[in-house]
Coordinates of C-alpha atoms in Angstrom, one line a residue:
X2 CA 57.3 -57.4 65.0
X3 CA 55.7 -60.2 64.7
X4 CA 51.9 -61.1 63.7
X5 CA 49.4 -62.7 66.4
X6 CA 48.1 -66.3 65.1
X7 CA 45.0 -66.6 64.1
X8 CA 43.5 -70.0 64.8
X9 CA 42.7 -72.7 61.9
X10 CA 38.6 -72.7 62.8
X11 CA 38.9 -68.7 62.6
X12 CA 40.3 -68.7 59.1
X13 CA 38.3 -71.4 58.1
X14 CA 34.9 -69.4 59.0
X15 CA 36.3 -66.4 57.6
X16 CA 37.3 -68.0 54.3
X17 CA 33.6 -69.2 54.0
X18 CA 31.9 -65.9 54.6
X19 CA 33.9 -64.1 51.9
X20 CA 32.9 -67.0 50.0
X21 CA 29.1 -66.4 50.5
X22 CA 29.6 -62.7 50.1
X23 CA 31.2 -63.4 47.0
X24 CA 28.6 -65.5 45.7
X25 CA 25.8 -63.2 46.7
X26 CA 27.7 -60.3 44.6
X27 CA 28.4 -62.3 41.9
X28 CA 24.5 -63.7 41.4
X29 CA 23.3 -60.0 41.8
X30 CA 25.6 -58.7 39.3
X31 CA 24.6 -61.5 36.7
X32 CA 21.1 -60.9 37.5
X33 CA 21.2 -57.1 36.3
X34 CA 23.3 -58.5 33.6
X35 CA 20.5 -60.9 32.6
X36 CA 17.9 -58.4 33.1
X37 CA 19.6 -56.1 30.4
X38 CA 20.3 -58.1 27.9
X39 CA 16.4 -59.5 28.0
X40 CA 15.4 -56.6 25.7
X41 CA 11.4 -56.6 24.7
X42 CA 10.4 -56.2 21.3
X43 CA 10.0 -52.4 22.0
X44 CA 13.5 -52.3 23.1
X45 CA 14.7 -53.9 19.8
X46 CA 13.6 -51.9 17.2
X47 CA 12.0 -48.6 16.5
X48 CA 8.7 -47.1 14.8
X49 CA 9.9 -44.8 11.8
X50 CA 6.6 -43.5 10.1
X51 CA 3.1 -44.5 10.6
X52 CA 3.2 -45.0 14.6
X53 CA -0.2 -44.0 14.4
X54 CA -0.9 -47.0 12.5
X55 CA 1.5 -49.2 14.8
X56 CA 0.6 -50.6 17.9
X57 CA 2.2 -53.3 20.6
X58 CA -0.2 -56.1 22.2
X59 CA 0.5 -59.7 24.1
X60 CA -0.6 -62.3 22.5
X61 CA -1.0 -64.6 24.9
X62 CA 2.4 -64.8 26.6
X63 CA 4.6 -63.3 23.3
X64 CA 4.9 -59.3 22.2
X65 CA 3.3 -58.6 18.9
X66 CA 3.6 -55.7 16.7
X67 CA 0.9 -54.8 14.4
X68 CA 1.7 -52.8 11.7
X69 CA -1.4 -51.6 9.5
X70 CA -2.3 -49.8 6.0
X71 CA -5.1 -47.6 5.2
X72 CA -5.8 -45.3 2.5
X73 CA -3.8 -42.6 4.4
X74 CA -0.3 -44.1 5.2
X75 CA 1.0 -47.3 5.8
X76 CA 3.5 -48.1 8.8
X77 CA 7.2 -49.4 9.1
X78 CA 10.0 -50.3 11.9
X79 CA 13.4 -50.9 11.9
X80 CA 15.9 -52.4 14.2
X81 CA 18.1 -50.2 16.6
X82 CA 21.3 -51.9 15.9
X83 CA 23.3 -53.1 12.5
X84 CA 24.8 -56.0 11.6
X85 CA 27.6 -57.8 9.8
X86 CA 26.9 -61.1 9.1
X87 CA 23.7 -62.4 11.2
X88 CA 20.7 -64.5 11.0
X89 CA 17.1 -63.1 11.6
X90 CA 14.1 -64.9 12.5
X91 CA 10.8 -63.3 13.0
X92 CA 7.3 -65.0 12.8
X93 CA 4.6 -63.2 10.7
X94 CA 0.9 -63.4 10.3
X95 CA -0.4 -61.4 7.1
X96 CA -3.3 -59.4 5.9
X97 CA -6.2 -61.7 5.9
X98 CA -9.2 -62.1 2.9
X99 CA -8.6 -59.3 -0.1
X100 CA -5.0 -58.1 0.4
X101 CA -4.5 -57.0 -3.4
X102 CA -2.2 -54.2 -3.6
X103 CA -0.4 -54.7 0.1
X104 CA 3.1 -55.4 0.6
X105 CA 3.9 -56.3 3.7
X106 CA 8.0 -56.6 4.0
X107 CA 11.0 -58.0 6.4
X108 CA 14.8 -57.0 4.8
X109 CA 18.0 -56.0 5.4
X110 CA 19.3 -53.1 3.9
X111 CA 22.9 -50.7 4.3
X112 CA 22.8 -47.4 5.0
X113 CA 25.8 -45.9 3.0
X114 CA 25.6 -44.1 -0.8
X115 CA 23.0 -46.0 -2.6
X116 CA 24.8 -46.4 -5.7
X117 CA 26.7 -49.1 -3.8
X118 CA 24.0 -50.2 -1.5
X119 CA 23.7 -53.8 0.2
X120 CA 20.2 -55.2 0.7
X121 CA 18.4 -58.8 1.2
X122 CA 14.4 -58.4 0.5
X123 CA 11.4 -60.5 1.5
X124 CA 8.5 -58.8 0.2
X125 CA 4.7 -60.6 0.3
X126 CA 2.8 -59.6 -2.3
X127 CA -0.9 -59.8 -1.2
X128 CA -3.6 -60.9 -3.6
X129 CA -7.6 -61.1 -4.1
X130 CA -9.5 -63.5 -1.8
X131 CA -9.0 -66.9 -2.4
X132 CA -6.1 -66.2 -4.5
X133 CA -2.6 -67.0 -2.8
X134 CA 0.0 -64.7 -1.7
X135 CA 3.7 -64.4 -3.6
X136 CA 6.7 -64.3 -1.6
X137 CA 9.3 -61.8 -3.7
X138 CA 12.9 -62.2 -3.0
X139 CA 16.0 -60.1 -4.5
X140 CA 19.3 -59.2 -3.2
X141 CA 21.4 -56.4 -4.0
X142 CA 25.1 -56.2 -3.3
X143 CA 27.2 -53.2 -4.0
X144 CA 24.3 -51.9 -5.8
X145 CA 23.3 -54.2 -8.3
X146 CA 20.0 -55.9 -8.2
X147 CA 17.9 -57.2 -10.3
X148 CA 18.0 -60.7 -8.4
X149 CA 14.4 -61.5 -8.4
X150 CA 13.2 -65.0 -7.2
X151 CA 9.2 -65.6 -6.6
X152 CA 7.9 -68.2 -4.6
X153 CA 4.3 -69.2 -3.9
X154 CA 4.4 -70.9 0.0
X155 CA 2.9 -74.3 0.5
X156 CA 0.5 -73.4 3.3
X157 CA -1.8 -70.1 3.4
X158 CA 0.3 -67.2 5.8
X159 CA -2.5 -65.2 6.9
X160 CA -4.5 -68.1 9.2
X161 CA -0.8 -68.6 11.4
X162 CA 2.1 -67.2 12.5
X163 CA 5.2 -68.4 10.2
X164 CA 8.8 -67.8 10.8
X165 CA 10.5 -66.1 7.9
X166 CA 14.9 -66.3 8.2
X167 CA 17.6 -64.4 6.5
X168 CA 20.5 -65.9 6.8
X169 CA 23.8 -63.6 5.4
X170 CA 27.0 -65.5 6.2
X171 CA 30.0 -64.8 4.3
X172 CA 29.4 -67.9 2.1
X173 CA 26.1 -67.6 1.3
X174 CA 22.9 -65.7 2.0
X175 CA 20.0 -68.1 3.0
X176 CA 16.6 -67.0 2.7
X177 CA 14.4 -69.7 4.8
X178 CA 10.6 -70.2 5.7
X179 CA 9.7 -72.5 8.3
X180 CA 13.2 -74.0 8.7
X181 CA 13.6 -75.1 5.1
X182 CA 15.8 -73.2 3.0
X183 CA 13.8 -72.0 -0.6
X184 CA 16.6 -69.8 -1.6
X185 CA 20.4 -69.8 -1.2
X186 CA 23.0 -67.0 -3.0
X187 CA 26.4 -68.3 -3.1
X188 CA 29.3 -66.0 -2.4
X189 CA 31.1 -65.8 -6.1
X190 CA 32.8 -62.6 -5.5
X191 CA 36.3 -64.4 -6.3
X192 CA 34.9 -64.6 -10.1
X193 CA 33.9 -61.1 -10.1
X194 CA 29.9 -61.4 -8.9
X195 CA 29.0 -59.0 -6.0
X196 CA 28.6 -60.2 -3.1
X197 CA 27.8 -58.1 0.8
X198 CA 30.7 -58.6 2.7
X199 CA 31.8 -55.3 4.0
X200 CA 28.6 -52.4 5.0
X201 CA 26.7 -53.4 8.3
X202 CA 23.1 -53.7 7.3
X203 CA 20.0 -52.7 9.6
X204 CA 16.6 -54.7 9.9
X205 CA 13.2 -53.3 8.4
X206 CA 9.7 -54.3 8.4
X207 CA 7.2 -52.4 7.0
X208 CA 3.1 -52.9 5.2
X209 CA 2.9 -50.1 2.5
X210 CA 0.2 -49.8 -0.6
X211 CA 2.1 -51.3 -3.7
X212 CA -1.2 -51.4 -5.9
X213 CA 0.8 -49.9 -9.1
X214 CA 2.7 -53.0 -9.7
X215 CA 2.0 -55.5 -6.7
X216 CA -0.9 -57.6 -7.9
X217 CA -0.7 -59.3 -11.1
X218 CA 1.5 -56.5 -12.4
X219 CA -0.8 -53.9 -11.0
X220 CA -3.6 -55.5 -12.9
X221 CA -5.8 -55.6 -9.5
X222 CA -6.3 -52.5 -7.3
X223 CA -6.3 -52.2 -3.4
X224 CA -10.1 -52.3 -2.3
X225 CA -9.8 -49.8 0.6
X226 CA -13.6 -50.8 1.9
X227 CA -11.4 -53.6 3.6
X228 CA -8.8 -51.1 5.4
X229 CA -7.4 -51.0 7.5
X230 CA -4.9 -54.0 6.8
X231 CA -3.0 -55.4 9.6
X232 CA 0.3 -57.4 9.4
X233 CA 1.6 -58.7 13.0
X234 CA 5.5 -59.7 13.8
X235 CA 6.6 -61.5 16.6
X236 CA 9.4 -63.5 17.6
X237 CA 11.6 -61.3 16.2
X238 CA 15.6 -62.1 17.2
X239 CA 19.2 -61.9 15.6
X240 CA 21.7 -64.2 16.1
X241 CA 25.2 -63.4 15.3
X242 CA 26.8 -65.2 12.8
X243 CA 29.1 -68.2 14.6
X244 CA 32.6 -68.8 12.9
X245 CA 33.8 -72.0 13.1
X246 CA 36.4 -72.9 16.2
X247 CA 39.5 -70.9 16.4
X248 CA 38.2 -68.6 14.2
X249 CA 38.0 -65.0 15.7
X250 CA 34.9 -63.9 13.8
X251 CA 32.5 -64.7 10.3
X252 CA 34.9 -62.6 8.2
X253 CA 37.8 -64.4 8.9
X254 CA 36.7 -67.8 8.1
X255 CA 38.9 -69.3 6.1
X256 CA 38.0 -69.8 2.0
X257 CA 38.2 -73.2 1.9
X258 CA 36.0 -73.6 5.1
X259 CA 32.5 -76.1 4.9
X260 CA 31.4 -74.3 7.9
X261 CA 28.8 -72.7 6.0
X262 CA 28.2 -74.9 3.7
X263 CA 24.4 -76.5 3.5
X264 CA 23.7 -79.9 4.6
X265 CA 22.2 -82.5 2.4
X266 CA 18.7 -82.4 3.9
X267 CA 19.5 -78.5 3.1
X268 CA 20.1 -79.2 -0.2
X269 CA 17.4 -81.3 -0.5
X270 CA 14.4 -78.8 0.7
X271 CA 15.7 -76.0 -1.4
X272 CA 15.4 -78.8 -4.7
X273 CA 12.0 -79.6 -3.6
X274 CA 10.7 -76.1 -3.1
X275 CA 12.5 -75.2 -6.4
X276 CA 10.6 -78.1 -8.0
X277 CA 7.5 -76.9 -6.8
X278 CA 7.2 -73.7 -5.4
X279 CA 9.3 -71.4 -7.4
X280 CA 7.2 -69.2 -10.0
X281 CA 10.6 -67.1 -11.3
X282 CA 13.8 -67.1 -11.1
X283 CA 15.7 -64.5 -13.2
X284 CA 18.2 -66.7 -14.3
X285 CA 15.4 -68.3 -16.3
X286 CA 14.3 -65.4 -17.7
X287 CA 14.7 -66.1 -21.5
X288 CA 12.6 -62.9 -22.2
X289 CA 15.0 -60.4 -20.1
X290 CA 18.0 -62.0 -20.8
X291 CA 19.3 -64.0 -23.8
X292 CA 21.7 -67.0 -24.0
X293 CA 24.6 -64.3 -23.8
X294 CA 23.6 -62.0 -20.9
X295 CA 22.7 -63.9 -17.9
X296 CA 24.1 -62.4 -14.8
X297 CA 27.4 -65.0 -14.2
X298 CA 26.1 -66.0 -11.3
X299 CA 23.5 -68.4 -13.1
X300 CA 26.0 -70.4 -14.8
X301 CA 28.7 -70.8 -11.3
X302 CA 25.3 -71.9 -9.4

């Protein structure tokens, strides 16, 4: 049997109605798509003790958290998700005037058997009025630590907001402030150094009373006549690590890849702040370690 003919102006309209239809499902779909995926702060990460002392706020246009420290308790978050191989930026303004004995923190840490624990720490040491603030790193990789680098910052962090990055790729982890890289830790685990490659790691942040060893080796004690303390976050995002083209994700990146590797101007900002912002670095500790028991690491970097 055959089919009636439809005319060419009657297939042509109903081509370009589908078409519209099409196009009106399509921009509604992306549209809840988009809507999902632009999570607020809130939606990113959770309180895990001291919600009492937590509390969300827009500054202006941008979500804040403010996490605060009294005498009682002190307050932390964490993000919702883990991570293998990522960058995280988030923008911090810390405890103004006398902040001796406060550590306010952003790190990375696993969440499998300590003894073989991954973490990345950025922990800001606070200090007596006038006095300014130390920025403690350290990085631990299948459970060894002890990699301590101490910076002083070339601007004070508790008048502004400041963007603090980790950086883990499977080269290097990168430890930047304001763009410019002050601390890189190369990936050496081919000559037997530790290195994170394998445990997914989660993202804290936290303001806790470190007055036993914080300030000048515990030297100067919190004055709680200034409490509370208040740290605020914002801007807080992670990017998934990028492998080069044709590679089908960070872990697979070939050995012999520059992908990773840091570019002169790089280079040159992490010489500079070495030059003149660095305080310690363990592998110049002569009174820790002698000539014989640096970590290896000191010598391959």
């Amino acid at each position: 049997m055959a089919l009636p003919r439809r005319s060419p102006k009657l297939v042509s309209s109903l081509m370009l109605l589908l078409a519209v239809v099409a196009v009106v499902l399509l921009g509604g779909i992306m549209e809840r798509c988009s809507a999902d995926d632009d999570h607020t702060l809130d939606q990113t990460i959770e309180l895990i003790w001291g919600a009492s002392h937590t509390y969300f706020f827009m500054d202006g246009d941008t979500e804040t958290l403010a996490l605060s420290l009294d005498e009682n308790q002190g307050s932390c978050f964490r993000s919702q998700d883990m991570y293998l191989f990522a960058r995280i930026d988030v923008d911090i303004k810390l405890v103004e005037g006398n902040s001796a004995g406060t550590v306010a923190t952003v790190y990375t840490i696993s969440e499998g058997p300590w003894q073989i624990h991954d973490e990345i720490d950025l922990e800001f040491l606070g200090n007596v009025t006038g006095e300014p603030y130390t920025l403690h790193t350290n990085i631990f990789a299948n459970g060894i630590g002890g990699r301590e680098e101490q910076f002083r910052l070339w601007f004070d962090p508790t008048t502004d907001y400041h963007t603090y990055t980790i950086e883990w790729n499977p080269k290097y982890i990168i430890i930047r402030v304001d763009g410019k890289v002050i601390r890189s830790f190369k990936n050496h685990k081919d000559q037997g150094v530790a290195f994170p490659t394998w445990q997914r790691q989660r993202v804290y942040g936290s303001l806790w009373n470190a007055e036993d060893w914080a300030t000048q080796g515990g030297r100067i004690k919190t004055d709680w006549s200034g409490a509370p303390f208040v740290t605020y976050y914002r801007n807080y995002n992670v990017t998934s690590c990028q492998p080069s083209p044709g590679v089908p994700w960070c872990g697979a990146e070939p050995k012999d890849s520059t992908h990773f590797d840091l570019t002169p101007q790089e280079l040159a900002d992490l010489q500079w702040v070495r030059n003149k912002y660095r305080i310690y670095s363990y592998c110049n500790d002569d009174r820790r370690f002698n000539a014989t028991e640096f970590p290896k690491e000191c010598y391959l970097d």
